Amino acid sequence: MSIISVDTIAASNAPLLEQQKSDYAHLGGQLARRGVDIDAIKAKVKQFAVALPSWGVGTGGTRFARFPGRGEPRHVFDKLQDCGVVHQLTRATPGISLHLPWDHCTDYSELRGKAEAQGMYFDAMNSNTFSDQKDQAHSYKFGSLTHTDASTRAQAVEHNIAVIEAGRQLGSNALTVWIGDGSNFPGQQHFRRAFDRYIDSASQIYKALPDDWRMFLEHKICEPAFYSTVIQDWGSSYLAANALGPKAQCLVDLGHHAPNVNIELIVARLIAAGKLAGFHFNDSKYGDDDLDAGSVAPYRLFLVFNELVAAAHEGVTGFNPAYMLDQSHNVTDPIESLMSSAAQVQRSYAQALLVDRVALDAAQDGNDVLVAAQLLKKGFETDVTPLLQQARLEEGGAIDLLGCYRASGYRAKVAAERPASQGGGGGIV
Ligand code: AOS
Ligand code: ZN
Ligand code: ZN
Ligand code: ZN
């Protein structure tokens, strides 16, 4: 089922076909001189998928304000359709990661059917115990899975189990757990006891996982708790994942670390420990900015992929990370941001595939520092645009993502169907 007509895509591609052919051939020639087969890289890029966050197709906001765009999705079916547009044009985003209760739906089999008709499936499910829902018995103001009160913890556990159940009906096979639990003042929380309560609650969720499911623990240094968080870094996440068992692994959201932290090194450690769940890709300058992937620090994203490609190349056992975007689009059309981020993630992957692993091993073993550094730069500095475009073109996608999307008139069409969403202020700051 196509949301954007096949003719629209073909019309957008038509004037670009000739130059595409010659750019691809030119890059192919350059890579061949390095002993790299462009078609082999293209085949790998085609296999690569990054899941879309359902919450990413709506305009995000800050605690100051939210400025909604036109045609904001009204419910999960609208979100699914918007995600369908991203996938149709990029051919790189067949998975959707839902967030409950935001994406609550009375008929999950209908939702699954619609996704499948768009050639899509449901990736990891996300639970939400970081905000209170209407008519909720116990508040999460002072925590959820780690709350001092047992009934509040039980409510949070129960919600996670309900999310697993919804995910089972949708064909998902993972639960991502991120909690906002922590403290805002020194002395507010007994660190060790809060962590113990986390393990106790999380193991009840773990027990409810179907056999073929994984549980992704997402750490975050701060926010909304600004003095301490219970699962604050990969160390706490790893301790928890270890305590829970083999199905529990650590998810790395790129924005959840202190500035300048060496994230690629964390990734390498988690791979070695068999505990890398996967990623929430985004970019940041200061904290959990949730900017578009690779928009600020593309080299960092490349370095993460360098670790991933190395692990795949070396055949590390059990290596199977889940790739997702987690961004907040405050000033752009979310569909445009998601398309360019998906392409950016693919770009980093393709560039990492270009690194000469044999030469890098030799440079590392021989302590040839500059050659090692340059081997990485050589991959990163290669403009793989024609390769990404060719992969999309051959899969029925758009050579020019933005051009095609804008020419389709999709945003104006949904703006006419969907009522304007309320913007306005956040909290008082
Ligand atoms: C929050 O900072 C995290 O990145 C979570 O992944 C969260 O569930 C998601 O961003 C939706 O708010
Ligand atoms: Zn995240
Ligand atoms: Zn985040
Ligand atoms: Zn983030």
PDB file of N, CA, C and O in Angstrom, residues 151-209:
ATOM      1  N   SER A 151       2.681  -0.027  46.657  1.00  0.00           N
ATOM      2  CA  SER A 151       1.546  -0.038  45.717  1.00  0.00           C
ATOM      3  C   SER A 151       1.876   0.749  44.459  1.00  0.00           C
ATOM      4  O   SER A 151       1.415   0.409  43.368  1.00  0.00           O
ATOM      5  N   THR A 152       2.665   1.804  44.603  1.00  0.00           N
ATOM      6  CA  THR A 152       3.062   2.582  43.416  1.00  0.00           C
ATOM      7  C   THR A 152       3.982   1.729  42.543  1.00  0.00           C
ATOM      8  O   THR A 152       3.844   1.701  41.313  1.00  0.00           O
ATOM      9  N   ARG A 153       4.897   1.035  43.165  1.00  0.00           N
ATOM     10  CA  ARG A 153       5.789   0.150  42.400  1.00  0.00           C
ATOM     11  C   ARG A 153       4.968  -0.919  41.686  1.00  0.00           C
ATOM     12  O   ARG A 153       5.194  -1.208  40.503  1.00  0.00           O
ATOM     13  N   ALA A 154       3.992  -1.472  42.407  1.00  0.00           N
ATOM     14  CA  ALA A 154       3.167  -2.546  41.814  1.00  0.00           C
ATOM     15  C   ALA A 154       2.403  -2.010  40.594  1.00  0.00           C
ATOM     16  O   ALA A 154       2.302  -2.684  39.564  1.00  0.00           O
ATOM     17  N   GLN A 155       1.918  -0.788  40.709  1.00  0.00           N
ATOM     18  CA  GLN A 155       1.188  -0.178  39.583  1.00  0.00           C
ATOM     19  C   GLN A 155       2.111  -0.012  38.363  1.00  0.00           C
ATOM     20  O   GLN A 155       1.716  -0.274  37.222  1.00  0.00           O
ATOM     21  N   ALA A 156       3.344   0.412  38.625  1.00  0.00           N
ATOM     22  CA  ALA A 156       4.313   0.605  37.532  1.00  0.00           C
ATOM     23  C   ALA A 156       4.693  -0.735  36.901  1.00  0.00           C
ATOM     24  O   ALA A 156       4.850  -0.842  35.675  1.00  0.00           O
ATOM     25  N   VAL A 157       4.831  -1.766  37.730  1.00  0.00           N
ATOM     26  CA  VAL A 157       5.151  -3.105  37.210  1.00  0.00           C
ATOM     27  C   VAL A 157       4.004  -3.587  36.328  1.00  0.00           C
ATOM     28  O   VAL A 157       4.205  -4.067  35.202  1.00  0.00           O
ATOM     29  N   GLU A 158       2.812  -3.420  36.849  1.00  0.00           N
ATOM     30  CA  GLU A 158       1.613  -3.854  36.124  1.00  0.00           C
ATOM     31  C   GLU A 158       1.511  -3.176  34.753  1.00  0.00           C
ATOM     32  O   GLU A 158       1.168  -3.804  33.757  1.00  0.00           O
ATOM     33  N   HIS A 159       1.808  -1.876  34.716  1.00  0.00           N
ATOM     34  CA  HIS A 159       1.772  -1.150  33.436  1.00  0.00           C
ATOM     35  C   HIS A 159       2.766  -1.769  32.452  1.00  0.00           C
ATOM     36  O   HIS A 159       2.436  -2.018  31.289  1.00  0.00           O
ATOM     37  N   ASN A 160       3.973  -2.047  32.915  1.00  0.00           N
ATOM     38  CA  ASN A 160       4.972  -2.643  32.030  1.00  0.00           C
ATOM     39  C   ASN A 160       4.518  -3.999  31.501  1.00  0.00           C
ATOM     40  O   ASN A 160       4.755  -4.332  30.339  1.00  0.00           O
ATOM     41  N   ILE A 161       3.849  -4.757  32.359  1.00  0.00           N
ATOM     42  CA  ILE A 161       3.369  -6.073  31.926  1.00  0.00           C
ATOM     43  C   ILE A 161       2.257  -5.900  30.881  1.00  0.00           C
ATOM     44  O   ILE A 161       2.203  -6.639  29.891  1.00  0.00           O
ATOM     45  N   ALA A 162       1.429  -4.884  31.065  1.00  0.00           N
ATOM     46  CA  ALA A 162       0.387  -4.597  30.066  1.00  0.00           C
ATOM     47  C   ALA A 162       1.019  -4.187  28.728  1.00  0.00           C
ATOM     48  O   ALA A 162       0.505  -4.523  27.651  1.00  0.00           O
ATOM     49  N   VAL A 163       2.134  -3.473  28.807  1.00  0.00           N
ATOM     50  CA  VAL A 163       2.824  -3.070  27.565  1.00  0.00           C
ATOM     51  C   VAL A 163       3.381  -4.302  26.840  1.00  0.00           C
ATOM     52  O   VAL A 163       3.309  -4.408  25.617  1.00  0.00           O
ATOM     53  N   ILE A 164       3.906  -5.238  27.612  1.00  0.00           N
ATOM     54  CA  ILE A 164       4.398  -6.483  27.002  1.00  0.00           C
ATOM     55  C   ILE A 164       3.243  -7.178  26.290  1.00  0.00           C
ATOM     56  O   ILE A 164       3.374  -7.640  25.149  1.00  0.00           O
ATOM     57  N   GLU A 165       2.107  -7.228  26.959  1.00  0.00           N
ATOM     58  CA  GLU A 165       0.939  -7.906  26.381  1.00  0.00           C
ATOM     59  C   GLU A 165       0.512  -7.234  25.069  1.00  0.00           C
ATOM     60  O   GLU A 165       0.269  -7.905  24.057  1.00  0.00           O
ATOM     61  N   ALA A 166       0.466  -5.907  25.068  1.00  0.00           N
ATOM     62  CA  ALA A 166       0.109  -5.180  23.836  1.00  0.00           C
ATOM     63  C   ALA A 166       1.149  -5.487  22.758  1.00  0.00           C
ATOM     64  O   ALA A 166       0.806  -5.748  21.591  1.00  0.00           O
ATOM     65  N   GLY A 167       2.410  -5.472  23.142  1.00  0.00           N
ATOM     66  CA  GLY A 167       3.492  -5.742  22.199  1.00  0.00           C
ATOM     67  C   GLY A 167       3.417  -7.154  21.626  1.00  0.00           C
ATOM     68  O   GLY A 167       3.728  -7.383  20.454  1.00  0.00           O
ATOM     69  N   ARG A 168       2.988  -8.087  22.461  1.00  0.00           N
ATOM     70  CA  ARG A 168       2.851  -9.478  21.999  1.00  0.00           C
ATOM     71  C   ARG A 168       1.818  -9.525  20.869  1.00  0.00           C
ATOM     72  O   ARG A 168       2.016 -10.150  19.834  1.00  0.00           O
ATOM     73  N   GLN A 169       0.723  -8.826  21.062  1.00  0.00           N
ATOM     74  CA  GLN A 169      -0.319  -8.796  20.022  1.00  0.00           C
ATOM     75  C   GLN A 169       0.159  -8.102  18.752  1.00  0.00           C
ATOM     76  O   GLN A 169      -0.321  -8.393  17.665  1.00  0.00           O
ATOM     77  N   LEU A 170       1.105  -7.194  18.917  1.00  0.00           N
ATOM     78  CA  LEU A 170       1.600  -6.444  17.756  1.00  0.00           C
ATOM     79  C   LEU A 170       2.771  -7.128  17.061  1.00  0.00           C
ATOM     80  O   LEU A 170       3.235  -6.663  16.018  1.00  0.00           O
ATOM     81  N   GLY A 171       3.263  -8.217  17.661  1.00  0.00           N
ATOM     82  CA  GLY A 171       4.391  -8.925  17.052  1.00  0.00           C
ATOM     83  C   GLY A 171       5.744  -8.335  17.412  1.00  0.00           C
ATOM     84  O   GLY A 171       6.751  -8.627  16.772  1.00  0.00           O
ATOM     85  N   SER A 172       5.772  -7.494  18.443  1.00  0.00           N
ATOM     86  CA  SER A 172       7.054  -6.941  18.902  1.00  0.00           C
ATOM     87  C   SER A 172       7.807  -8.017  19.681  1.00  0.00           C
ATOM     88  O   SER A 172       7.233  -9.060  20.036  1.00  0.00           O
ATOM     89  N   ASN A 173       9.081  -7.779  19.952  1.00  0.00           N
ATOM     90  CA  ASN A 173       9.794  -8.751  20.785  1.00  0.00           C
ATOM     91  C   ASN A 173      10.766  -8.101  21.775  1.00  0.00           C
ATOM     92  O   ASN A 173      11.750  -8.718  22.171  1.00  0.00           O
ATOM     93  N   ALA A 174      10.461  -6.867  22.137  1.00  0.00           N
ATOM     94  CA  ALA A 174      11.313  -6.213  23.137  1.00  0.00           C
ATOM     95  C   ALA A 174      10.539  -5.132  23.886  1.00  0.00           C
ATOM     96  O   ALA A 174       9.631  -4.507  23.334  1.00  0.00           O
ATOM     97  N   LEU A 175      10.936  -4.948  25.126  1.00  0.00           N
ATOM     98  CA  LEU A 175      10.358  -3.879  25.953  1.00  0.00           C
ATOM     99  C   LEU A 175      11.496  -2.950  26.360  1.00  0.00           C
ATOM    100  O   LEU A 175      12.503  -3.407  26.910  1.00  0.00           O
ATOM    101  N   THR A 176      11.343  -1.668  26.064  1.00  0.00           N
ATOM    102  CA  THR A 176      12.326  -0.688  26.523  1.00  0.00           C
ATOM    103  C   THR A 176      11.792  -0.019  27.775  1.00  0.00           C
ATOM    104  O   THR A 176      10.670   0.485  27.781  1.00  0.00           O
ATOM    105  N   VAL A 177      12.609  -0.040  28.817  1.00  0.00           N
ATOM    106  CA  VAL A 177      12.192   0.586  30.066  1.00  0.00           C
ATOM    107  C   VAL A 177      13.105   1.763  30.370  1.00  0.00           C
ATOM    108  O   VAL A 177      14.309   1.597  30.578  1.00  0.00           O
ATOM    109  N   TRP A 178      12.527   2.943  30.304  1.00  0.00           N
ATOM    110  CA  TRP A 178      13.227   4.135  30.796  1.00  0.00           C
ATOM    111  C   TRP A 178      12.368   4.741  31.892  1.00  0.00           C
ATOM    112  O   TRP A 178      11.169   4.931  31.716  1.00  0.00           O
ATOM    113  N   ILE A 179      12.970   4.983  33.033  1.00  0.00           N
ATOM    114  CA  ILE A 179      12.231   5.597  34.133  1.00  0.00           C
ATOM    115  C   ILE A 179      12.822   6.974  34.432  1.00  0.00           C
ATOM    116  O   ILE A 179      14.011   7.202  34.220  1.00  0.00           O
ATOM    117  N   GLY A 180      11.973   7.855  34.918  1.00  0.00           N
ATOM    118  CA  GLY A 180      12.467   9.180  35.292  1.00  0.00           C
ATOM    119  C   GLY A 180      12.898   9.214  36.753  1.00  0.00           C
ATOM    120  O   GLY A 180      13.278  10.264  37.274  1.00  0.00           O
ATOM    121  N   ASP A 181      12.839   8.067  37.423  1.00  0.00           N
ATOM    122  CA  ASP A 181      13.099   8.004  38.866  1.00  0.00           C
ATOM    123  C   ASP A 181      14.490   8.502  39.250  1.00  0.00           C
ATOM    124  O   ASP A 181      15.479   8.177  38.602  1.00  0.00           O
ATOM    125  N   GLY A 182      14.506   9.226  40.327  1.00  0.00           N
ATOM    126  CA  GLY A 182      15.778   9.735  40.837  1.00  0.00           C
ATOM    127  C   GLY A 182      15.503  10.734  41.926  1.00  0.00           C
ATOM    128  O   GLY A 182      14.463  10.653  42.598  1.00  0.00           O
ATOM    129  N   SER A 183      16.402  11.690  42.080  1.00  0.00           N
ATOM    130  CA  SER A 183      16.174  12.675  43.130  1.00  0.00           C
ATOM    131  C   SER A 183      16.632  14.055  42.690  1.00  0.00           C
ATOM    132  O   SER A 183      17.455  14.186  41.774  1.00  0.00           O
ATOM    133  N   ASN A 184      16.105  15.061  43.339  1.00  0.00           N
ATOM    134  CA  ASN A 184      16.451  16.441  43.011  1.00  0.00           C
ATOM    135  C   ASN A 184      17.264  17.140  44.104  1.00  0.00           C
ATOM    136  O   ASN A 184      17.710  18.259  43.901  1.00  0.00           O
ATOM    137  N   PHE A 185      17.419  16.469  45.216  1.00  0.00           N
ATOM    138  CA  PHE A 185      18.186  17.057  46.326  1.00  0.00           C
ATOM    139  C   PHE A 185      19.091  15.990  46.935  1.00  0.00           C
ATOM    140  O   PHE A 185      18.674  14.836  47.072  1.00  0.00           O
ATOM    141  N   PRO A 186      20.294  16.392  47.325  1.00  0.00           N
ATOM    142  CA  PRO A 186      21.109  15.466  48.104  1.00  0.00           C
ATOM    143  C   PRO A 186      20.318  15.080  49.349  1.00  0.00           C
ATOM    144  O   PRO A 186      19.678  15.934  49.965  1.00  0.00           O
ATOM    145  N   GLY A 187      20.352  13.809  49.661  1.00  0.00           N
ATOM    146  CA  GLY A 187      19.649  13.352  50.860  1.00  0.00           C
ATOM    147  C   GLY A 187      18.235  12.890  50.582  1.00  0.00           C
ATOM    148  O   GLY A 187      17.638  12.190  51.407  1.00  0.00           O
ATOM    149  N   GLN A 188      17.689  13.265  49.429  1.00  0.00           N
ATOM    150  CA  GLN A 188      16.287  12.908  49.140  1.00  0.00           C
ATOM    151  C   GLN A 188      16.093  11.395  49.070  1.00  0.00           C
ATOM    152  O   GLN A 188      15.079  10.875  49.541  1.00  0.00           O
ATOM    153  N   GLN A 189      17.070  10.728  48.507  1.00  0.00           N
ATOM    154  CA  GLN A 189      16.881   9.301  48.226  1.00  0.00           C
ATOM    155  C   GLN A 189      18.048   8.467  48.781  1.00  0.00           C
ATOM    156  O   GLN A 189      19.204   8.877  48.682  1.00  0.00           O
ATOM    157  N   HIS A 190      17.707   7.313  49.293  1.00  0.00           N
ATOM    158  CA  HIS A 190      18.745   6.360  49.713  1.00  0.00           C
ATOM    159  C   HIS A 190      19.181   5.610  48.456  1.00  0.00           C
ATOM    160  O   HIS A 190      18.452   4.751  47.944  1.00  0.00           O
ATOM    161  N   PHE A 191      20.364   5.954  47.940  1.00  0.00           N
ATOM    162  CA  PHE A 191      20.787   5.437  46.630  1.00  0.00           C
ATOM    163  C   PHE A 191      20.709   3.908  46.533  1.00  0.00           C
ATOM    164  O   PHE A 191      20.194   3.355  45.567  1.00  0.00           O
ATOM    165  N   ARG A 192      21.273   3.230  47.538  1.00  0.00           N
ATOM    166  CA  ARG A 192      21.341   1.762  47.437  1.00  0.00           C
ATOM    167  C   ARG A 192      19.963   1.129  47.526  1.00  0.00           C
ATOM    168  O   ARG A 192      19.645   0.206  46.784  1.00  0.00           O
ATOM    169  N   ARG A 193      19.141   1.664  48.419  1.00  0.00           N
ATOM    170  CA  ARG A 193      17.800   1.064  48.557  1.00  0.00           C
ATOM    171  C   ARG A 193      16.968   1.307  47.295  1.00  0.00           C
ATOM    172  O   ARG A 193      16.205   0.439  46.870  1.00  0.00           O
ATOM    173  N   ALA A 194      17.102   2.498  46.699  1.00  0.00           N
ATOM    174  CA  ALA A 194      16.331   2.795  45.482  1.00  0.00           C
ATOM    175  C   ALA A 194      16.727   1.814  44.369  1.00  0.00           C
ATOM    176  O   ALA A 194      15.879   1.300  43.630  1.00  0.00           O
ATOM    177  N   PHE A 195      18.022   1.545  44.277  1.00  0.00           N
ATOM    178  CA  PHE A 195      18.487   0.600  43.249  1.00  0.00           C
ATOM    179  C   PHE A 195      17.958  -0.812  43.537  1.00  0.00           C
ATOM    180  O   PHE A 195      17.526  -1.527  42.625  1.00  0.00           O
ATOM    181  N   ASP A 196      17.970  -1.204  44.792  1.00  0.00           N
ATOM    182  CA  ASP A 196      17.434  -2.524  45.162  1.00  0.00           C
ATOM    183  C   ASP A 196      15.956  -2.629  44.785  1.00  0.00           C
ATOM    184  O   ASP A 196      15.502  -3.665  44.298  1.00  0.00           O
ATOM    185  N   ARG A 197      15.231  -1.550  45.028  1.00  0.00           N
ATOM    186  CA  ARG A 197      13.804  -1.572  44.680  1.00  0.00           C
ATOM    187  C   ARG A 197      13.640  -1.688  43.154  1.00  0.00           C
ATOM    188  O   ARG A 197      12.731  -2.358  42.665  1.00  0.00           O
ATOM    189  N   TYR A 198      14.545  -1.044  42.416  1.00  0.00           N
ATOM    190  CA  TYR A 198      14.498  -1.151  40.948  1.00  0.00           C
ATOM    191  C   TYR A 198      14.658  -2.616  40.525  1.00  0.00           C
ATOM    192  O   TYR A 198      13.887  -3.125  39.701  1.00  0.00           O
ATOM    193  N   ILE A 199      15.650  -3.262  41.090  1.00  0.00           N
ATOM    194  CA  ILE A 199      15.912  -4.655  40.711  1.00  0.00           C
ATOM    195  C   ILE A 199      14.701  -5.525  41.049  1.00  0.00           C
ATOM    196  O   ILE A 199      14.279  -6.378  40.249  1.00  0.00           O
ATOM    197  N   ASP A 200      14.126  -5.264  42.198  1.00  0.00           N
ATOM    198  CA  ASP A 200      12.965  -6.058  42.617  1.00  0.00           C
ATOM    199  C   ASP A 200      11.798  -5.848  41.638  1.00  0.00           C
ATOM    200  O   ASP A 200      11.203  -6.815  41.149  1.00  0.00           O
ATOM    201  N   SER A 201      11.490  -4.606  41.312  1.00  0.00           N
ATOM    202  CA  SER A 201      10.381  -4.331  40.382  1.00  0.00           C
ATOM    203  C   SER A 201      10.703  -4.852  38.984  1.00  0.00           C
ATOM    204  O   SER A 201       9.862  -5.498  38.338  1.00  0.00           O
ATOM    205  N   ALA A 202      11.921  -4.551  38.524  1.00  0.00           N
ATOM    206  CA  ALA A 202      12.287  -4.943  37.154  1.00  0.00           C
ATOM    207  C   ALA A 202      12.291  -6.459  37.010  1.00  0.00           C
ATOM    208  O   ALA A 202      11.965  -6.985  35.932  1.00  0.00           O
ATOM    209  N   SER A 203      12.618  -7.188  38.088  1.00  0.00           N
ATOM    210  CA  SER A 203      12.610  -8.653  37.920  1.00  0.00           C
ATOM    211  C   SER A 203      11.190  -9.193  37.797  1.00  0.00           C
ATOM    212  O   SER A 203      10.981 -10.220  37.151  1.00  0.00           O
ATOM    213  N   GLN A 204      10.235  -8.480  38.372  1.00  0.00           N
ATOM    214  CA  GLN A 204       8.840  -8.930  38.165  1.00  0.00           C
ATOM    215  C   GLN A 204       8.427  -8.726  36.705  1.00  0.00           C
ATOM    216  O   GLN A 204       7.705  -9.543  36.132  1.00  0.00           O
ATOM    217  N   ILE A 205       8.897  -7.646  36.111  1.00  0.00           N
ATOM    218  CA  ILE A 205       8.612  -7.403  34.682  1.00  0.00           C
ATOM    219  C   ILE A 205       9.341  -8.469  33.846  1.00  0.00           C
ATOM    220  O   ILE A 205       8.775  -9.064  32.930  1.00  0.00           O
ATOM    221  N   TYR A 206      10.581  -8.685  34.207  1.00  0.00           N
ATOM    222  CA  TYR A 206      11.417  -9.654  33.489  1.00  0.00           C
ATOM    223  C   TYR A 206      10.744 -11.022  33.426  1.00  0.00           C
ATOM    224  O   TYR A 206      10.730 -11.686  32.391  1.00  0.00           O
ATOM    225  N   LYS A 207      10.140 -11.408  34.554  1.00  0.00           N
ATOM    226  CA  LYS A 207       9.466 -12.725  34.629  1.00  0.00           C
ATOM    227  C   LYS A 207       8.304 -12.812  33.650  1.00  0.00           C
ATOM    228  O   LYS A 207       7.928 -13.897  33.216  1.00  0.00           O
ATOM    229  N   ALA A 208       7.714 -11.665  33.319  1.00  0.00           N
ATOM    230  CA  ALA A 208       6.559 -11.662  32.410  1.00  0.00           C
ATOM    231  C   ALA A 208       6.967 -11.634  30.928  1.00  0.00           C
ATOM    232  O   ALA A 208       6.109 -11.643  30.047  1.00  0.00           O
ATOM    233  N   LEU A 209       8.271 -11.585  30.656  1.00  0.00           N
ATOM    234  CA  LEU A 209       8.711 -11.522  29.252  1.00  0.00           C
ATOM    235  C   LEU A 209       8.491 -12.862  28.555  1.00  0.00           C
ATOM    236  O   LEU A 209       8.884 -13.902  29.092  1.00  0.00           O
TER     237      LEU A 209
END
